[in-house]
CSV table of C-alpha atoms in Angstrom, one decimal:
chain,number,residue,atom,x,y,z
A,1,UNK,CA,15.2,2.5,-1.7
A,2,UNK,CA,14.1,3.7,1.8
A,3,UNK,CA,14.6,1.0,4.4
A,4,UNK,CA,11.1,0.5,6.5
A,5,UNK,CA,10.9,-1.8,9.7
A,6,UNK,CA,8.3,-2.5,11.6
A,7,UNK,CA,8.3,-4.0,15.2
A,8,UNK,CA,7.0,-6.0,16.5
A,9,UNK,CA,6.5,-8.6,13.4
A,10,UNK,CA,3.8,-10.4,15.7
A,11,UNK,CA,1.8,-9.4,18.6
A,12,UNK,CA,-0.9,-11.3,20.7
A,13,UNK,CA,-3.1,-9.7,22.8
A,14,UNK,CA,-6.0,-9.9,25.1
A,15,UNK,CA,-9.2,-8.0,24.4
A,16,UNK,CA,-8.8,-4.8,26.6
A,17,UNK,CA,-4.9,-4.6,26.2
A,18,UNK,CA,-3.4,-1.7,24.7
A,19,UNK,CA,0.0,-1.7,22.3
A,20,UNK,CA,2.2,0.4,20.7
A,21,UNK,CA,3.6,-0.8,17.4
A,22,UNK,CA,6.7,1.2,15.7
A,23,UNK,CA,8.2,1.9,12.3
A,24,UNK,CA,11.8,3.3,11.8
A,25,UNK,CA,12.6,4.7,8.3
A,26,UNK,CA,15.6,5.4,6.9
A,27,UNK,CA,15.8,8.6,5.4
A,28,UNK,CA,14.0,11.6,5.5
A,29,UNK,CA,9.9,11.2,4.0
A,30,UNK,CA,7.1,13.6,2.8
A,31,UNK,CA,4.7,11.1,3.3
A,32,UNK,CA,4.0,8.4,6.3
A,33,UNK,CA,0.7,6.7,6.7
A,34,UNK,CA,-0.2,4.1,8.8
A,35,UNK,CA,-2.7,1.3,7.3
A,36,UNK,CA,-4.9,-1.9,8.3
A,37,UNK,CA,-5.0,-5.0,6.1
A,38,UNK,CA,-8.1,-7.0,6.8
A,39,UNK,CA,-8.4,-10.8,6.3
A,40,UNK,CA,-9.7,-9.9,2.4
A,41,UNK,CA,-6.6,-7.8,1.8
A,42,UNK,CA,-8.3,-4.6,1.9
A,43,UNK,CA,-5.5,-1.6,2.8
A,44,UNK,CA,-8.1,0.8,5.3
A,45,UNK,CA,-6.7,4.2,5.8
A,46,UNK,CA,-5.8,4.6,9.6
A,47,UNK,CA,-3.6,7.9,9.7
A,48,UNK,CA,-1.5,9.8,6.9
A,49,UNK,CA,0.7,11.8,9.4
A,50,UNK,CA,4.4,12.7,8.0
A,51,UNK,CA,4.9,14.2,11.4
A,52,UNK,CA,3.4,15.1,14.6
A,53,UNK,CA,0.7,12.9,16.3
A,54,UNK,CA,-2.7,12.3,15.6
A,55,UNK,CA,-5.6,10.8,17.1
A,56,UNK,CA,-9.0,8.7,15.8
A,57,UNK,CA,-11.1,7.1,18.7
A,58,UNK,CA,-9.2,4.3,20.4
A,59,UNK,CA,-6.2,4.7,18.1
A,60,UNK,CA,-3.5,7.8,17.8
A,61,UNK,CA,-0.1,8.3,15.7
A,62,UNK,CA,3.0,9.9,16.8
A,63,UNK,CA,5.7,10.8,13.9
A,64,UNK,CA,9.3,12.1,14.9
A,65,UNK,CA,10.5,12.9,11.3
A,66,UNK,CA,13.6,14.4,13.1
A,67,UNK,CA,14.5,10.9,15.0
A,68,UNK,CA,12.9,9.0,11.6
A,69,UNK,CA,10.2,7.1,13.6
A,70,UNK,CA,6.8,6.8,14.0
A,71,UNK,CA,4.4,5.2,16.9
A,72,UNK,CA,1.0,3.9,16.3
A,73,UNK,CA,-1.2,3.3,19.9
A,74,UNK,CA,-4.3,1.2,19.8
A,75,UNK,CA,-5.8,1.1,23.4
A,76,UNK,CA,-8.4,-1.3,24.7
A,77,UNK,CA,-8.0,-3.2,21.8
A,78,UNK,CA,-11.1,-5.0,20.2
A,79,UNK,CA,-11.2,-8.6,18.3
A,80,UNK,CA,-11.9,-7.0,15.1
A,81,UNK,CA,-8.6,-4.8,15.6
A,82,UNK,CA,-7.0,-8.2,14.0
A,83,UNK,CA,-5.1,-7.9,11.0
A,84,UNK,CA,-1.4,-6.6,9.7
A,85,UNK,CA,-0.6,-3.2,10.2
A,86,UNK,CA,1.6,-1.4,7.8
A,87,UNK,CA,3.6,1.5,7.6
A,88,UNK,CA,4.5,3.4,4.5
A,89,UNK,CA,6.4,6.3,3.3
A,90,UNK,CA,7.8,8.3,0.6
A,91,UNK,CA,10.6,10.5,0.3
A,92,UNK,CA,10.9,13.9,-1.4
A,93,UNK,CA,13.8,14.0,-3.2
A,94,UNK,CA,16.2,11.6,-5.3
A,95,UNK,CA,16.2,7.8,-6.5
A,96,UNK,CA,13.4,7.2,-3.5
A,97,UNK,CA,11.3,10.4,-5.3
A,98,UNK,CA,7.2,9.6,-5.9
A,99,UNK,CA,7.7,5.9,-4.5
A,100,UNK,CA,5.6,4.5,-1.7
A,101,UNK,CA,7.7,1.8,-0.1
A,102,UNK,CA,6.0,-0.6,3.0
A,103,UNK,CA,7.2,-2.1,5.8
A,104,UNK,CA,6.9,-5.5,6.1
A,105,UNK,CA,3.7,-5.1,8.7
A,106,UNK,CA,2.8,-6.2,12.5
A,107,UNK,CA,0.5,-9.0,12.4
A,108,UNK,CA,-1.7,-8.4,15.5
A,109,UNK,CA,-4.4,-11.2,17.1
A,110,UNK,CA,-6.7,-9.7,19.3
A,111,UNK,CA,-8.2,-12.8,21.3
A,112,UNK,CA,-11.7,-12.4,23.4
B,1,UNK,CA,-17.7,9.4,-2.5
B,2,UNK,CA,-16.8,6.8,-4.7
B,3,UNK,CA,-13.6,4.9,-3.3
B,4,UNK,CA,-11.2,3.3,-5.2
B,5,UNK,CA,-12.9,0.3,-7.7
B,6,UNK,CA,-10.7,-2.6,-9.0
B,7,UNK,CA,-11.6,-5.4,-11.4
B,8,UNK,CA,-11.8,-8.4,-11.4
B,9,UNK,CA,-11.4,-9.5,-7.7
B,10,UNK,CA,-10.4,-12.7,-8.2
B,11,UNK,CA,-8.2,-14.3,-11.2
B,12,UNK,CA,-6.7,-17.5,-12.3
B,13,UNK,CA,-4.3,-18.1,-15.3
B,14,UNK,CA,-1.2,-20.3,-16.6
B,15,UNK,CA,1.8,-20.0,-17.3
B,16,UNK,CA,2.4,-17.9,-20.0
B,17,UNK,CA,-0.7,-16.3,-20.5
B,18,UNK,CA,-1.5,-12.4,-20.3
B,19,UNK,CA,-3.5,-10.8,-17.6
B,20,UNK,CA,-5.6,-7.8,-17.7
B,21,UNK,CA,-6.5,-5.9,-14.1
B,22,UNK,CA,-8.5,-2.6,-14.0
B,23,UNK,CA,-8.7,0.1,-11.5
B,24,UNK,CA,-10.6,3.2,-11.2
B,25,UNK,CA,-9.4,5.9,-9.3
B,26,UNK,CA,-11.2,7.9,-5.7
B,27,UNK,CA,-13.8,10.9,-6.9
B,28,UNK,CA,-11.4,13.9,-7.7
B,29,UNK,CA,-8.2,11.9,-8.0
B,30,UNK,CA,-6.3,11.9,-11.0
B,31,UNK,CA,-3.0,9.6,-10.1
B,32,UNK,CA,-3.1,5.7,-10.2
B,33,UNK,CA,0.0,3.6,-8.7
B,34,UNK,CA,-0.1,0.0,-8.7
B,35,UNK,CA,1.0,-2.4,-6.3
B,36,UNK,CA,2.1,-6.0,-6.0
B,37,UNK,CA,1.6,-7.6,-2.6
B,38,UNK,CA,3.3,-11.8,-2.6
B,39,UNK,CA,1.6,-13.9,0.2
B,40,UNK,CA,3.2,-12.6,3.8
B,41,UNK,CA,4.7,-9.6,2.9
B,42,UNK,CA,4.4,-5.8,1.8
B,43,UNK,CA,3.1,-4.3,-1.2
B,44,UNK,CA,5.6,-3.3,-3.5
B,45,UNK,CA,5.2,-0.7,-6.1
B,46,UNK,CA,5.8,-1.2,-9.8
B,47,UNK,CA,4.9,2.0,-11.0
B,48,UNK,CA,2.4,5.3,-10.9
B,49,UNK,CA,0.6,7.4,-13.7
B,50,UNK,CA,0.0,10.8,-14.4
B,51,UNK,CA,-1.6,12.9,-17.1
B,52,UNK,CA,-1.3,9.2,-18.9
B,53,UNK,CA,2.1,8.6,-18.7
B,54,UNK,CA,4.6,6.5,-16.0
B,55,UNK,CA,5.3,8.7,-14.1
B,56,UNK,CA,8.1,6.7,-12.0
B,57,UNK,CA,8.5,2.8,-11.8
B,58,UNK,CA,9.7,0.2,-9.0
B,59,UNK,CA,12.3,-3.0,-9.9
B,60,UNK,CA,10.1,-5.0,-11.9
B,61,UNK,CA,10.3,-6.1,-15.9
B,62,UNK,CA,9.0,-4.7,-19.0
B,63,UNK,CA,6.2,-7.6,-19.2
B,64,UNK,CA,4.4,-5.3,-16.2
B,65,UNK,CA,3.1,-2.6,-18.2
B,66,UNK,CA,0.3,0.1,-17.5
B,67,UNK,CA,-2.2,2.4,-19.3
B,68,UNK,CA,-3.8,5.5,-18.0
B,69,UNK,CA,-7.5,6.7,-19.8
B,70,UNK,CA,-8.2,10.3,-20.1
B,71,UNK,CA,-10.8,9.8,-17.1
B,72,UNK,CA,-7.8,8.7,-14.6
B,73,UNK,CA,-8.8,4.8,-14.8
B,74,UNK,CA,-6.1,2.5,-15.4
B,75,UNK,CA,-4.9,-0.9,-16.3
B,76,UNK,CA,-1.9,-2.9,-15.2
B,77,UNK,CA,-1.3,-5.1,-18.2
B,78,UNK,CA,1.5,-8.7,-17.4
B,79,UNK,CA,2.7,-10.9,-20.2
B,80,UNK,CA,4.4,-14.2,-20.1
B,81,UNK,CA,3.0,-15.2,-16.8
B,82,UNK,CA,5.1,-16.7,-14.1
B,83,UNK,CA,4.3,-18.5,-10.9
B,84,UNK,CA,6.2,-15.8,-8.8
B,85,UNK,CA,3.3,-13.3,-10.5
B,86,UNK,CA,0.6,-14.9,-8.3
B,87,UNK,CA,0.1,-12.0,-6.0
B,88,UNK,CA,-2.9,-9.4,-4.6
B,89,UNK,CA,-2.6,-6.4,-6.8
B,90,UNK,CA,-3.5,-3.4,-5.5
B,91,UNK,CA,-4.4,0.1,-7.1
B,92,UNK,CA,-4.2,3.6,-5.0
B,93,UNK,CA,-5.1,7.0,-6.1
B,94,UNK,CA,-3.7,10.4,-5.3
B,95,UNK,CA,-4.3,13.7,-5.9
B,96,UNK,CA,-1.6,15.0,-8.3
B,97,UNK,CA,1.6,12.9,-9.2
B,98,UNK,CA,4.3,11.6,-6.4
B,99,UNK,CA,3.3,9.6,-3.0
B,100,UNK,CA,3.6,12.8,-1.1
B,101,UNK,CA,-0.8,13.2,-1.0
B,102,UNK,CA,-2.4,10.5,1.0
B,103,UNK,CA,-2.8,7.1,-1.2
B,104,UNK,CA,-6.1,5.3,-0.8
B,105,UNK,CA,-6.1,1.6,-2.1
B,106,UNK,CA,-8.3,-0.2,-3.8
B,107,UNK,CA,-9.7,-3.9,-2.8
B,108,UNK,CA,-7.8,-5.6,-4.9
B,109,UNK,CA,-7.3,-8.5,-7.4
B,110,UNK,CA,-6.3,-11.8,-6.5
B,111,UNK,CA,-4.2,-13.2,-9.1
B,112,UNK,CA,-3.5,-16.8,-9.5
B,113,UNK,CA,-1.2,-18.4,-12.2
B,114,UNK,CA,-0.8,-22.3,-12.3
């Protein structure tokens, strides 16, 4: 299947910091989205962005399909910005068709 | 708009036993994939439906099995419980089969097996 890594695996912050947290991918995708996990498991929809960059308040996405990266920013980060953030994607054609495979997430601590 | 449901939250079984989890898909959706997620890691997919039938399926074993109703809903069905099934299983919908349409996930179920 697609190889996803995700970097760092941990990051600690102080409140006000900013970070960038990356995912390589190893083939080409159709689909790359960006999620939270919070402490009850619950995946929250942060960016679906297969390329190009988005932006949502504090945080913004950056997807170079052409390098097979993508960049997610979070700037003055806020204690309940805690949690693991995953990156997933899907590719359009062959054995990797129609599946969703994740990274093994970032686990960031945001302390006050 | 009605999110992503899943039932039960929580779940505890042995060995052996069978396990039942439920999911009903976002307003307007009409694909379900199902996830497993083991404690410290990513989910993993074990397989998606469409127009009720797998559609495509990740490396697990026939006792994972799945059932789409004609209303979208779905169920993830495991026999012969294991202690490596003790997971969080997660649902996501789609518009229209594949994972190229943004997933959204459900809460999911926390399944224990002792």
């Amino acid at each position: 299947g697609i190889q996803v890594e995700q970097s760092p695996p941990d990051l600690i912050l102080q409140e006000g910091a900013n970070s960038t947290l990356r995912c390589n991918f190893s083939d080409s995708v159709n689909n790359l989205q960006w999620f939270h996990q919070n402490p009850w498991g619950q995946l929250i929809n942060l960016f679906y962005i297969p390329s190009g960059t988005k932006q949502n308040g504090r945080l913004s996405a950056t997807t170079v399909a052409t390098e097979r990266y993508s960049l997610l920013y979070i700037s003055s980060s806020q204690t309940t910005d805690s949690g693991v953030y995953f990156c997933a994607v899907a590719a359009p054609r062959g054995y990797n068709f129609n599946k969703f495979y994740f990274g093994s997430g970032t686990k960031l601590n945001v302390k006050p | 708009d009605a999110g992503v449901t899943q039932s039960p939250t929580h779940l505890i079984k042995t060995r052996g036993q069978q396990v039942t989890l439920r999911c009903s898909p976002k307003s307007g959706h009409d694909t379900v994939s199902w996830y497993q997620q083991a404690l410290g890691q990513g989910p993993q997919f074990i397989f998606q439906y469409y127009e009720e039938e797998e559609r495509q399926r990740g490396n697990f074993p026939d006792r994972f099995s799945g059932h789409q109703f004609p209303n979208y809903s779905s169920e993830l069905n495991v026999n012969a419980l294991l202690l490596g099934d003790s997971a969080l299983y997660l649902c996501a919908s789609s518009l229209a089969a594949g994972a190229a349409n943004e997933q959204f996930f459900g809460p999911g179920t926390r399944l224990t097996v002792l």
